């Protein structure tokens, strides 16, 4: 879709300008959360440009009301520099001179510590490296004034003259005035999605899918341009006879209709129609279409499909302002998924039940539902969903001031993280559970334990953490 690729093309072009003009101190990017990851990938890809002489480091720690995140960024910066040093020392050809980082810096504030670590990092870079590009892309900023003040302070430091900056704002250009203050030394790019164009293109795609002729296949069935009539069968094509189709379906434990073109085309049109209605804020239309999709799956005996359709139906019911109806739908979906040993879906439905209660401001009951979701997922073997359930439970309890039980929930989440694969841990909310535990430690003046937990969370997000929850139980106790 053009409206999604255009912002990425603007970022790629901005990075070419940034590399070609070393006098630029700062590139300011405004983008949307939906394409944040692709935007960062385009930014970081510029490190490999043949003209670039600066390593890149990307720092994504959030900015909280009570935590500016510079302590985490200092840890991440050191880890990135150590990895760069190791990589260059083992390079067979074209290696750059990168000396090991000195002992960890100490300062009165986290920002001061980060500044000292950054200055040391630049001093470790030898020929032919010209400096360092620091990409600041906090996943959220909840103290805008402090964030802007801190960035201004870093840009003003003369000893950081070899540092170039890429500053990424999400949704709103909160740091734009900081960039504009640099005048010609800054380059600005707006990489946000045009919401009107996105809706127009999405509606056109959905309408095309819904209007695809019976029996359409390939790109035509997904909304691409094509003739109104389905193409005739090839002369050498042989359709599966009903017995062969039934045998394949039985082998895959699926109804025969799931392997047939026309039934699945009908289901796709129903799902697309519901999504289209939801985008156009026609909640009743979305519920009606999705209810039909669920009934269709039940009618052909596709249990897993019926559960998935129920979860979507519940979400549309929530959008329609009917949390009680949604709760009933999610309850039924959870029961069906549990009966069929569908661990992920059962836990998702249970967590959705908790979301219904949150909307009704029944936080205590919602926390219990999230805990039950974690327990259910654990029993059915889904570690990632178990982590999500217990982490959400802990977050709600912490918000209610029930610190003791919140810590227990966070530790339970990290116990499941310990048994998960590194990639599962990195993509789960286990790092968030660790940071929540760190906040509890800080509240009790356990700064060293909090720093250790935050460093471990950062390592976990990079897929480097090896011990999961084993290292945090002692801190939390």
Short mmCIF file of C-alpha atoms in Angstrom, two decimals:
data_model
loop_
_atom_site.label_atom_id
_atom_site.label_comp_id
_atom_site.label_asym_id
_atom_site.label_seq_id
_atom_site.Cartn_x
_atom_site.Cartn_y
_atom_site.Cartn_z
CA UNK A 1 0.00 0.00 0.00
CA UNK A 2 1.42 3.31 -1.12
CA UNK A 3 0.43 5.15 2.07
CA UNK A 4 2.62 2.71 4.08
CA UNK A 5 5.64 2.69 1.78
CA UNK A 6 5.82 6.46 1.23
CA UNK A 7 6.88 7.27 4.85
CA UNK A 8 9.59 4.59 4.70
CA UNK A 9 10.90 6.00 1.43
CA UNK A 10 11.09 9.44 3.06
CA UNK A 11 13.14 7.98 5.92
CA UNK A 12 15.47 6.19 3.51
CA UNK A 13 16.02 9.43 1.58
CA UNK A 14 16.59 11.37 4.81
CA UNK A 15 19.23 8.86 5.88
CA UNK A 16 21.01 9.27 2.53
CA UNK A 17 21.09 13.04 3.13
CA UNK A 18 22.31 12.48 6.70
CA UNK A 19 25.19 10.26 5.54
CA UNK A 20 26.12 12.55 2.63
CA UNK A 21 26.22 15.69 4.82
CA UNK A 22 28.47 15.07 7.85
CA UNK A 23 27.91 18.65 9.01
CA UNK A 24 24.37 17.67 10.07
CA UNK A 25 24.33 17.16 13.85
CA UNK A 26 20.78 15.86 14.11
CA UNK A 27 18.14 14.08 12.07
CA UNK A 28 14.65 14.48 13.52
CA UNK A 29 12.08 11.86 12.47
CA UNK A 30 8.38 11.95 13.31
CA UNK A 31 6.61 8.68 12.66
CA UNK A 32 3.72 6.55 13.88
CA UNK A 33 3.77 3.67 16.31
CA UNK A 34 2.37 1.33 13.63
CA UNK A 35 5.54 1.63 11.50
CA UNK A 36 8.03 2.40 14.25
CA UNK A 37 9.99 -0.83 13.78
CA UNK A 38 10.29 -0.54 9.95
CA UNK A 39 11.37 3.09 10.35
CA UNK A 40 14.10 2.11 12.82
CA UNK A 41 15.21 -0.67 10.49
CA UNK A 42 15.61 1.87 7.68
CA UNK A 43 17.52 4.20 9.99
CA UNK A 44 19.88 1.48 11.21
CA UNK A 45 20.43 0.15 7.68
CA UNK A 46 22.26 3.40 6.87
CA UNK A 47 25.10 2.22 9.11
CA UNK A 48 26.13 -0.10 6.27
CA UNK A 49 26.26 2.67 3.66
CA UNK A 50 29.65 2.67 1.92
CA UNK A 51 30.10 6.38 2.73
CA UNK A 52 29.31 6.05 6.43
CA UNK A 53 32.21 6.19 8.91
CA UNK A 54 30.21 6.09 12.15
CA UNK A 55 28.87 3.06 14.05
CA UNK A 56 25.20 3.32 15.04
CA UNK A 57 23.67 2.58 18.44
CA UNK A 58 19.90 2.52 18.96
CA UNK A 59 18.55 3.30 22.45
CA UNK A 60 14.83 2.72 23.08
CA UNK A 61 14.35 3.02 26.85
CA UNK A 62 11.11 4.85 27.73
CA UNK A 63 10.84 8.13 29.63
CA UNK A 64 8.68 7.74 32.73
CA UNK A 65 7.43 10.36 35.15
CA UNK A 66 9.87 9.19 37.79
CA UNK A 67 12.58 7.64 35.62
CA UNK A 68 14.22 9.44 32.70
CA UNK A 69 15.69 6.19 31.35
CA UNK A 70 19.30 7.42 31.07
CA UNK A 71 20.53 4.71 33.45
CA UNK A 72 19.20 2.01 31.12
CA UNK A 73 20.61 3.83 28.09
CA UNK A 74 24.03 3.97 29.72
CA UNK A 75 23.96 0.20 30.21
CA UNK A 76 22.78 -0.39 26.63
CA UNK A 77 25.43 1.95 25.21
CA UNK A 78 28.22 0.11 27.03
CA UNK A 79 26.89 -3.26 25.86
CA UNK A 80 26.74 -2.04 22.25
CA UNK A 81 30.28 -0.70 22.44
CA UNK A 82 31.58 -3.96 23.87
CA UNK A 83 29.89 -5.85 21.04
CA UNK A 84 31.40 -3.43 18.48
CA UNK A 85 34.86 -3.86 19.97
CA UNK A 86 34.58 -7.64 19.84
CA UNK A 87 33.25 -7.60 16.28
CA UNK A 88 36.05 -5.39 14.98
CA UNK A 89 38.76 -7.31 16.85
CA UNK A 90 37.72 -10.54 15.11
CA UNK A 91 37.20 -9.03 11.64
CA UNK A 92 39.47 -10.58 9.03
CA UNK A 93 39.71 -7.49 6.84
CA UNK A 94 38.73 -3.84 6.87
CA UNK A 95 38.60 -3.72 10.67
CA UNK A 96 38.32 -0.37 12.41
CA UNK A 97 40.20 0.55 15.56
CA UNK A 98 37.84 0.20 18.53
CA UNK A 99 39.41 0.15 21.97
CA UNK A 100 37.70 -1.48 24.98
CA UNK A 101 35.56 0.77 27.16
CA UNK A 102 37.14 1.92 30.45
CA UNK A 103 35.59 1.16 33.83
CA UNK A 104 31.95 2.15 34.22
CA UNK A 105 31.49 5.85 34.83
CA UNK A 106 29.92 7.20 38.01
CA UNK A 107 28.00 10.44 38.36
CA UNK A 108 25.42 12.10 40.55
CA UNK A 109 22.63 11.59 38.02
CA UNK A 110 21.77 8.98 35.40
CA UNK A 111 22.03 11.63 32.69
CA UNK A 112 25.50 12.57 33.92
CA UNK A 113 26.52 8.91 33.89
CA UNK A 114 25.22 8.51 30.34
CA UNK A 115 27.13 11.60 29.22
CA UNK A 116 30.39 10.24 30.66
CA UNK A 117 29.81 6.82 29.11
CA UNK A 118 29.07 8.41 25.73
CA UNK A 119 32.20 10.55 25.90
CA UNK A 120 34.24 7.45 26.73
CA UNK A 121 32.63 5.55 23.85
CA UNK A 122 33.66 8.21 21.35
CA UNK A 123 37.20 8.21 22.70
CA UNK A 124 37.37 4.45 22.09
CA UNK A 125 36.82 4.93 18.35
CA UNK A 126 39.97 5.07 16.23
CA UNK A 127 40.66 5.25 12.50
CA UNK A 128 38.91 5.26 10.14
CA UNK A 129 35.82 5.91 12.29
CA UNK A 130 34.75 9.55 12.42
CA UNK A 131 32.41 9.33 15.39
CA UNK A 132 29.24 7.73 16.67
CA UNK A 133 25.58 7.99 15.58
CA UNK A 134 23.20 7.70 18.54
CA UNK A 135 19.59 6.90 17.66
CA UNK A 136 17.22 7.94 20.46
CA UNK A 137 13.82 6.31 20.01
CA UNK A 138 12.06 5.94 23.37
CA UNK A 139 9.05 3.63 23.13
CA UNK A 140 7.10 6.28 25.00
CA UNK A 141 7.73 9.66 26.63
CA UNK A 142 5.61 10.48 29.67
CA UNK A 143 7.63 13.49 30.81
CA UNK A 144 8.04 15.58 27.66
CA UNK A 145 9.55 18.65 29.32
CA UNK A 146 12.28 16.64 31.03
CA UNK A 147 13.06 14.69 27.86
CA UNK A 148 13.50 17.87 25.82
CA UNK A 149 15.63 19.47 28.51
CA UNK A 150 17.90 16.41 28.67
CA UNK A 151 18.33 16.21 24.88
CA UNK A 152 19.16 19.93 24.73
CA UNK A 153 21.78 19.43 27.43
CA UNK A 154 23.46 16.63 25.47
CA UNK A 155 23.44 18.58 22.21
CA UNK A 156 25.10 21.52 23.97
CA UNK A 157 28.10 19.51 25.23
CA UNK A 158 31.22 20.44 23.25
CA UNK A 159 32.99 17.20 24.19
CA UNK A 160 30.30 15.29 22.26
CA UNK A 161 31.17 17.01 18.99
CA UNK A 162 31.90 13.64 17.33
CA UNK A 163 28.44 12.37 18.18
CA UNK A 164 25.65 12.67 15.62
CA UNK A 165 22.04 12.15 16.63
CA UNK A 166 18.88 10.66 15.18
CA UNK A 167 15.84 11.59 17.27
CA UNK A 168 12.63 9.64 16.63
CA UNK A 169 9.30 10.98 17.93
CA UNK A 170 6.16 8.85 17.86
CA UNK A 171 2.83 10.25 16.65
CA UNK A 172 3.54 13.84 17.73
CA UNK A 173 6.77 15.81 17.02
CA UNK A 174 7.40 16.57 20.69
CA UNK A 175 11.10 17.31 20.11
CA UNK A 176 10.70 19.37 16.95
CA UNK A 177 11.57 22.67 18.62
CA UNK A 178 14.81 21.12 19.92
CA UNK A 179 15.76 20.17 16.37
CA UNK A 180 14.75 23.52 14.88
CA UNK A 181 16.94 25.34 17.40
CA UNK A 182 19.96 23.82 15.63
CA UNK A 183 19.08 25.61 12.40
CA UNK A 184 20.94 24.29 9.36
CA UNK A 185 22.64 21.63 11.49
CA UNK A 186 19.40 19.66 11.72
CA UNK A 187 17.39 17.84 9.09
CA UNK A 188 13.67 17.16 9.58
CA UNK A 189 11.51 14.41 8.10
CA UNK A 190 7.83 13.66 8.68
CA UNK A 191 7.36 9.90 8.25
CA UNK A 192 3.81 9.60 9.53
CA UNK A 193 1.11 7.65 7.74
CA UNK A 194 -1.60 9.69 6.00
CA UNK A 195 -4.62 8.39 7.92
CA UNK A 196 -7.12 9.44 5.24
CA UNK A 197 -5.11 7.77 2.49
CA UNK A 198 -4.74 4.63 4.60
CA UNK A 199 -8.49 4.37 5.12
CA UNK A 200 -9.17 5.01 1.44
CA UNK A 201 -6.69 2.35 0.30
CA UNK A 202 -7.87 -0.12 2.95
CA UNK A 203 -11.50 0.35 1.95
CA UNK A 204 -10.64 -0.14 -1.72
CA UNK A 205 -8.70 -3.31 -0.90
CA UNK A 206 -11.51 -4.67 1.29
CA UNK A 207 -14.12 -3.92 -1.37
CA UNK A 208 -12.01 -5.71 -3.96
CA UNK A 209 -11.67 -8.78 -1.76
CA UNK A 210 -15.40 -8.87 -1.08
CA UNK A 211 -16.20 -8.56 -4.78
CA UNK A 212 -13.74 -11.19 -6.01
CA UNK A 213 -15.53 -13.68 -8.28
CA UNK A 214 -16.41 -17.13 -6.99
CA UNK A 215 -13.46 -19.44 -7.38
CA UNK A 216 -10.90 -16.62 -7.64
CA UNK A 217 -7.43 -17.64 -6.56
CA UNK A 218 -3.97 -16.15 -6.14
CA UNK A 219 -3.59 -12.37 -6.12
CA UNK A 220 -7.15 -11.81 -7.41
CA UNK A 221 -8.59 -13.46 -4.30
CA UNK A 222 -6.68 -11.04 -2.06
CA UNK A 223 -8.00 -7.91 -3.75
CA UNK A 224 -5.56 -7.43 -6.59
CA UNK A 225 -6.81 -6.32 -9.99
CA UNK A 226 -8.10 -8.99 -12.33
CA UNK A 227 -11.01 -10.12 -14.45
CA UNK A 228 -14.48 -10.33 -12.96
CA UNK A 229 -14.81 -13.97 -13.94
CA UNK A 230 -12.66 -16.76 -12.59
CA UNK A 231 -10.18 -18.16 -15.15
CA UNK A 232 -11.06 -21.49 -16.74
CA UNK A 233 -9.23 -24.52 -15.40
CA UNK A 234 -5.99 -25.41 -17.17
CA UNK A 235 -6.21 -28.24 -19.63
CA UNK A 236 -3.88 -30.40 -17.55
CA UNK A 237 -5.28 -29.42 -14.15
CA UNK A 238 -6.95 -32.11 -12.10
CA UNK A 239 -9.16 -31.13 -9.20
CA UNK A 240 -9.11 -33.33 -6.12
CA UNK A 241 -12.11 -35.59 -5.97
CA UNK A 242 -14.23 -35.45 -2.76
CA UNK A 243 -12.60 -38.57 -1.30
CA UNK A 244 -9.07 -37.23 -1.78
CA UNK A 245 -10.06 -33.89 -0.27
CA UNK A 246 -11.69 -35.61 2.71
CA UNK A 247 -8.58 -37.74 3.28
CA UNK A 248 -6.30 -34.69 3.27
CA UNK A 249 -8.63 -32.86 5.65
CA UNK A 250 -8.75 -35.79 8.06
CA UNK A 251 -4.96 -36.02 8.02
CA UNK A 252 -4.74 -32.31 8.96
CA UNK A 253 -7.62 -32.66 11.46
CA UNK A 254 -9.64 -30.06 9.55
CA UNK A 255 -13.08 -29.95 7.93
CA UNK A 256 -12.88 -30.46 4.14
CA UNK A 257 -14.29 -26.94 3.60
CA UNK A 258 -11.11 -25.40 5.04
CA UNK A 259 -9.18 -26.85 2.10
CA UNK A 260 -11.75 -25.71 -0.45
CA UNK A 261 -11.48 -22.40 -2.32
CA UNK A 262 -15.09 -21.22 -2.33
CA UNK A 263 -15.91 -21.67 1.40
CA UNK A 264 -12.69 -19.96 2.45
CA UNK A 265 -13.31 -17.16 -0.01
CA UNK A 266 -16.72 -16.61 1.58
CA UNK A 267 -15.19 -16.58 5.08
CA UNK A 268 -12.47 -14.14 4.00
CA UNK A 269 -15.11 -11.79 2.60
CA UNK A 270 -17.05 -11.89 5.89
CA UNK A 271 -13.93 -11.15 7.98
CA UNK A 272 -12.86 -8.37 5.64
CA UNK A 273 -16.34 -6.89 5.69
CA UNK A 274 -16.36 -6.84 9.49
CA UNK A 275 -12.95 -5.15 9.60
CA UNK A 276 -14.05 -2.62 7.01
CA UNK A 277 -17.18 -1.78 9.02
CA UNK A 278 -15.09 -1.38 12.18
CA UNK A 279 -12.68 1.00 10.43
CA UNK A 280 -15.66 3.07 9.30
CA UNK A 281 -16.94 3.12 12.89
CA UNK A 282 -19.95 1.01 12.02
CA UNK A 283 -19.73 -1.11 15.18
CA UNK A 284 -23.10 -2.75 14.65
CA UNK A 285 -22.17 -3.74 11.09
CA UNK A 286 -18.85 -5.17 12.28
CA UNK A 287 -20.58 -7.25 14.95
CA UNK A 288 -23.16 -8.54 12.47
CA UNK A 289 -20.56 -9.56 9.86
CA UNK A 290 -18.28 -11.14 12.44
CA UNK A 291 -21.17 -13.04 14.04
CA UNK A 292 -21.92 -14.46 10.59
CA UNK A 293 -18.26 -15.45 10.21
CA UNK A 294 -18.34 -17.27 13.53
CA UNK A 295 -21.57 -19.05 12.63
CA UNK A 296 -20.03 -20.11 9.32
CA UNK A 297 -17.02 -21.70 11.08
CA UNK A 298 -19.33 -23.50 13.50
CA UNK A 299 -21.48 -24.66 10.61
CA UNK A 300 -18.59 -26.41 8.86
CA UNK A 301 -17.29 -27.86 12.13
CA UNK A 302 -14.08 -25.82 12.29
CA UNK A 303 -13.68 -25.43 16.06
CA UNK A 304 -10.42 -23.48 16.05
CA UNK A 305 -11.78 -21.07 13.45
CA UNK A 306 -14.93 -20.59 15.53
CA UNK A 307 -12.84 -19.65 18.58
CA UNK A 308 -10.76 -17.18 16.56
CA UNK A 309 -13.91 -15.65 15.11
CA UNK A 310 -15.39 -15.41 18.62
CA UNK A 311 -12.36 -13.49 19.89
CA UNK A 312 -12.73 -11.04 17.01
CA UNK A 313 -16.47 -10.81 17.64
CA UNK A 314 -15.84 -9.97 21.30
CA UNK A 315 -13.44 -7.18 20.33
CA UNK A 316 -16.07 -5.67 18.01
CA UNK A 317 -18.65 -5.92 20.78
CA UNK A 318 -16.27 -3.92 23.00
CA UNK A 319 -15.96 -1.29 20.27
CA UNK A 320 -19.75 -1.17 20.12
CA UNK A 321 -19.84 -0.27 23.82
CA UNK A 322 -21.19 -3.60 25.02
CA UNK A 323 -18.62 -4.96 27.51
CA UNK A 324 -21.12 -7.31 29.16
CA UNK A 325 -21.96 -8.96 25.82
CA UNK A 326 -18.25 -9.10 25.00
CA UNK A 327 -17.55 -10.77 28.34
CA UNK A 328 -20.08 -13.51 27.55
CA UNK A 329 -18.55 -14.04 24.10
CA UNK A 330 -15.00 -14.26 25.46
CA UNK A 331 -16.14 -16.65 28.21
CA UNK A 332 -17.64 -18.99 25.65
CA UNK A 333 -14.50 -18.72 23.49
CA UNK A 334 -12.30 -19.55 26.49
CA UNK A 335 -14.39 -22.61 27.36
CA UNK A 336 -14.33 -23.88 23.78
CA UNK A 337 -10.59 -23.31 23.46
CA UNK A 338 -9.91 -25.05 26.79
CA UNK A 339 -11.98 -28.07 25.73
CA UNK A 340 -9.92 -28.33 22.55
CA UNK A 341 -6.52 -27.74 24.30
CA UNK A 342 -5.91 -24.51 22.37
CA UNK A 343 -3.57 -22.95 24.92
CA UNK A 344 -2.83 -19.63 23.21
CA UNK A 345 -6.46 -18.96 22.29
CA UNK A 346 -7.78 -19.96 25.71
CA UNK A 347 -5.36 -17.60 27.44
CA UNK A 348 -6.10 -14.79 24.96
CA UNK A 349 -9.83 -15.14 25.60
CA UNK A 350 -9.26 -15.11 29.37
CA UNK A 351 -7.13 -11.97 29.09
CA UNK A 352 -9.83 -10.39 26.93
CA UNK A 353 -12.27 -11.09 29.77
CA UNK A 354 -9.95 -9.09 32.02
CA UNK A 355 -9.95 -6.24 29.49
CA UNK A 356 -13.77 -6.16 29.61
CA UNK A 357 -13.63 -5.70 33.37
CA UNK A 358 -11.00 -2.98 33.03
CA UNK A 359 -13.38 -1.02 30.83
CA UNK A 360 -15.96 -1.29 33.59
CA UNK A 361 -13.31 -0.10 36.08
CA UNK A 362 -13.44 -3.40 38.00
CA UNK A 363 -9.67 -3.55 38.42
CA UNK A 364 -9.58 -6.05 41.25
CA UNK A 365 -11.67 -8.60 39.34
CA UNK A 366 -9.66 -7.89 36.17
CA UNK A 367 -6.43 -8.65 38.03
CA UNK A 368 -7.88 -12.00 39.07
CA UNK A 369 -8.87 -12.79 35.48
CA UNK A 370 -5.38 -11.95 34.24
CA UNK A 371 -3.88 -14.20 36.92
CA UNK A 372 -6.25 -16.98 35.85
CA UNK A 373 -5.17 -16.38 32.24
CA UNK A 374 -1.54 -16.81 33.28
CA UNK A 375 -2.34 -19.97 35.23
CA UNK A 376 -4.43 -21.40 32.38
CA UNK A 377 -1.73 -20.66 29.81
CA UNK A 378 0.91 -22.24 32.05
CA UNK A 379 -1.15 -25.39 32.50
CA UNK A 380 -1.70 -25.66 28.75
CA UNK A 381 1.97 -25.10 27.99
CA UNK A 382 1.94 -21.55 26.59
CA UNK A 383 4.79 -19.78 28.40
CA UNK A 384 4.50 -16.47 26.53
CA UNK A 385 0.81 -16.09 27.33
CA UNK A 386 1.49 -17.12 30.95
CA UNK A 387 4.03 -14.28 31.16
CA UNK A 388 1.53 -11.81 29.70
CA UNK A 389 -1.25 -12.82 32.11
CA UNK A 390 0.82 -12.63 35.29
CA UNK A 391 2.54 -9.41 34.19
CA UNK A 392 -0.80 -7.69 33.58
CA UNK A 393 -2.06 -8.96 36.93
CA UNK A 394 1.01 -7.55 38.68
CA UNK A 395 0.67 -4.20 36.93
CA UNK A 396 -2.94 -3.82 38.05
CA UNK A 397 -2.16 -4.84 41.63
CA UNK A 398 0.77 -2.44 41.75
CA UNK A 399 -1.53 0.35 40.58
CA UNK A 400 -3.92 -0.51 43.41
CA UNK A 401 -1.10 -0.32 45.97
CA UNK A 402 -1.04 -4.09 46.62
CA UNK A 403 2.73 -4.29 46.35
CA UNK A 404 3.13 -7.70 47.99
CA UNK A 405 0.83 -9.59 45.61
CA UNK A 406 2.03 -7.54 42.63
CA UNK A 407 5.61 -8.68 43.26
CA UNK A 408 4.41 -12.28 43.52
CA UNK A 409 2.69 -11.96 40.13
CA UNK A 410 5.78 -10.42 38.52
CA UNK A 411 8.02 -13.17 39.90
CA UNK A 412 5.57 -15.80 38.65
CA UNK A 413 5.80 -14.24 35.18
CA UNK A 414 9.57 -14.39 35.30
CA UNK A 415 9.53 -18.01 36.44
CA UNK A 416 7.79 -18.82 33.16
CA UNK A 417 10.29 -16.61 31.34
CA UNK A 418 13.11 -18.73 32.76
CA UNK A 419 11.73 -21.79 31.00
CA UNK A 420 11.03 -20.00 27.72
CA UNK A 421 13.33 -19.82 24.71
CA UNK A 422 15.50 -16.66 24.45
CA UNK A 423 13.46 -15.33 21.51
CA UNK A 424 10.21 -15.93 23.39
CA UNK A 425 11.57 -14.01 26.39
CA UNK A 426 12.77 -11.14 24.21
CA UNK A 427 9.39 -10.69 22.51
CA UNK A 428 7.27 -11.20 25.64
CA UNK A 429 6.51 -8.65 28.35
CA UNK A 430 9.00 -10.31 30.73
CA UNK A 431 11.35 -7.27 30.46
CA UNK A 432 8.43 -5.05 31.52
CA UNK A 433 7.86 -7.30 34.55
CA UNK A 434 11.54 -6.91 35.44
CA UNK A 435 11.35 -3.13 35.17
CA UNK A 436 8.22 -3.13 37.33
CA UNK A 437 10.15 -5.09 39.96
CA UNK A 438 12.95 -2.58 39.61
CA UNK A 439 10.52 0.25 40.37
CA UNK A 440 9.51 -1.55 43.57
CA UNK A 441 13.19 -1.91 44.50
CA UNK A 442 13.78 1.80 43.93
CA UNK A 443 10.79 2.65 46.11
CA UNK A 444 12.49 0.71 48.90
CA UNK A 445 15.88 2.36 48.20
CA UNK A 446 17.40 -0.78 46.74
CA UNK A 447 19.19 1.05 43.93
CA UNK A 448 21.76 -1.65 43.14
CA UNK A 449 19.08 -4.32 42.78
CA UNK A 450 16.99 -1.98 40.61
CA UNK A 451 19.98 -1.27 38.33
CA UNK A 452 20.66 -4.99 38.00
CA UNK A 453 17.06 -5.74 37.08
CA UNK A 454 16.95 -2.97 34.50
CA UNK A 455 20.21 -4.11 32.95
CA UNK A 456 18.91 -7.67 32.85
CA UNK A 457 15.68 -6.48 31.19
CA UNK A 458 17.67 -4.66 28.51
CA UNK A 459 19.79 -7.76 27.90
CA UNK A 460 16.65 -9.89 27.70
CA UNK A 461 15.20 -7.61 25.01
CA UNK A 462 18.38 -8.08 22.99
CA UNK A 463 18.08 -11.86 23.38
CA UNK A 464 21.26 -12.03 25.47
CA UNK A 465 19.69 -12.81 28.87
CA UNK A 466 20.24 -16.39 29.88
CA UNK A 467 18.71 -16.92 33.26
CA UNK A 468 15.13 -15.64 33.12
CA UNK A 469 13.39 -15.28 36.46
CA UNK A 470 16.03 -17.17 38.43
CA UNK A 471 17.96 -13.96 39.02
CA UNK A 472 15.05 -11.86 40.22
CA UNK A 473 13.40 -14.01 42.85
CA UNK A 474 15.96 -12.95 45.42
CA UNK A 475 15.51 -9.27 44.61
CA UNK A 476 11.75 -9.51 44.84
CA UNK A 477 11.68 -11.43 48.07
#
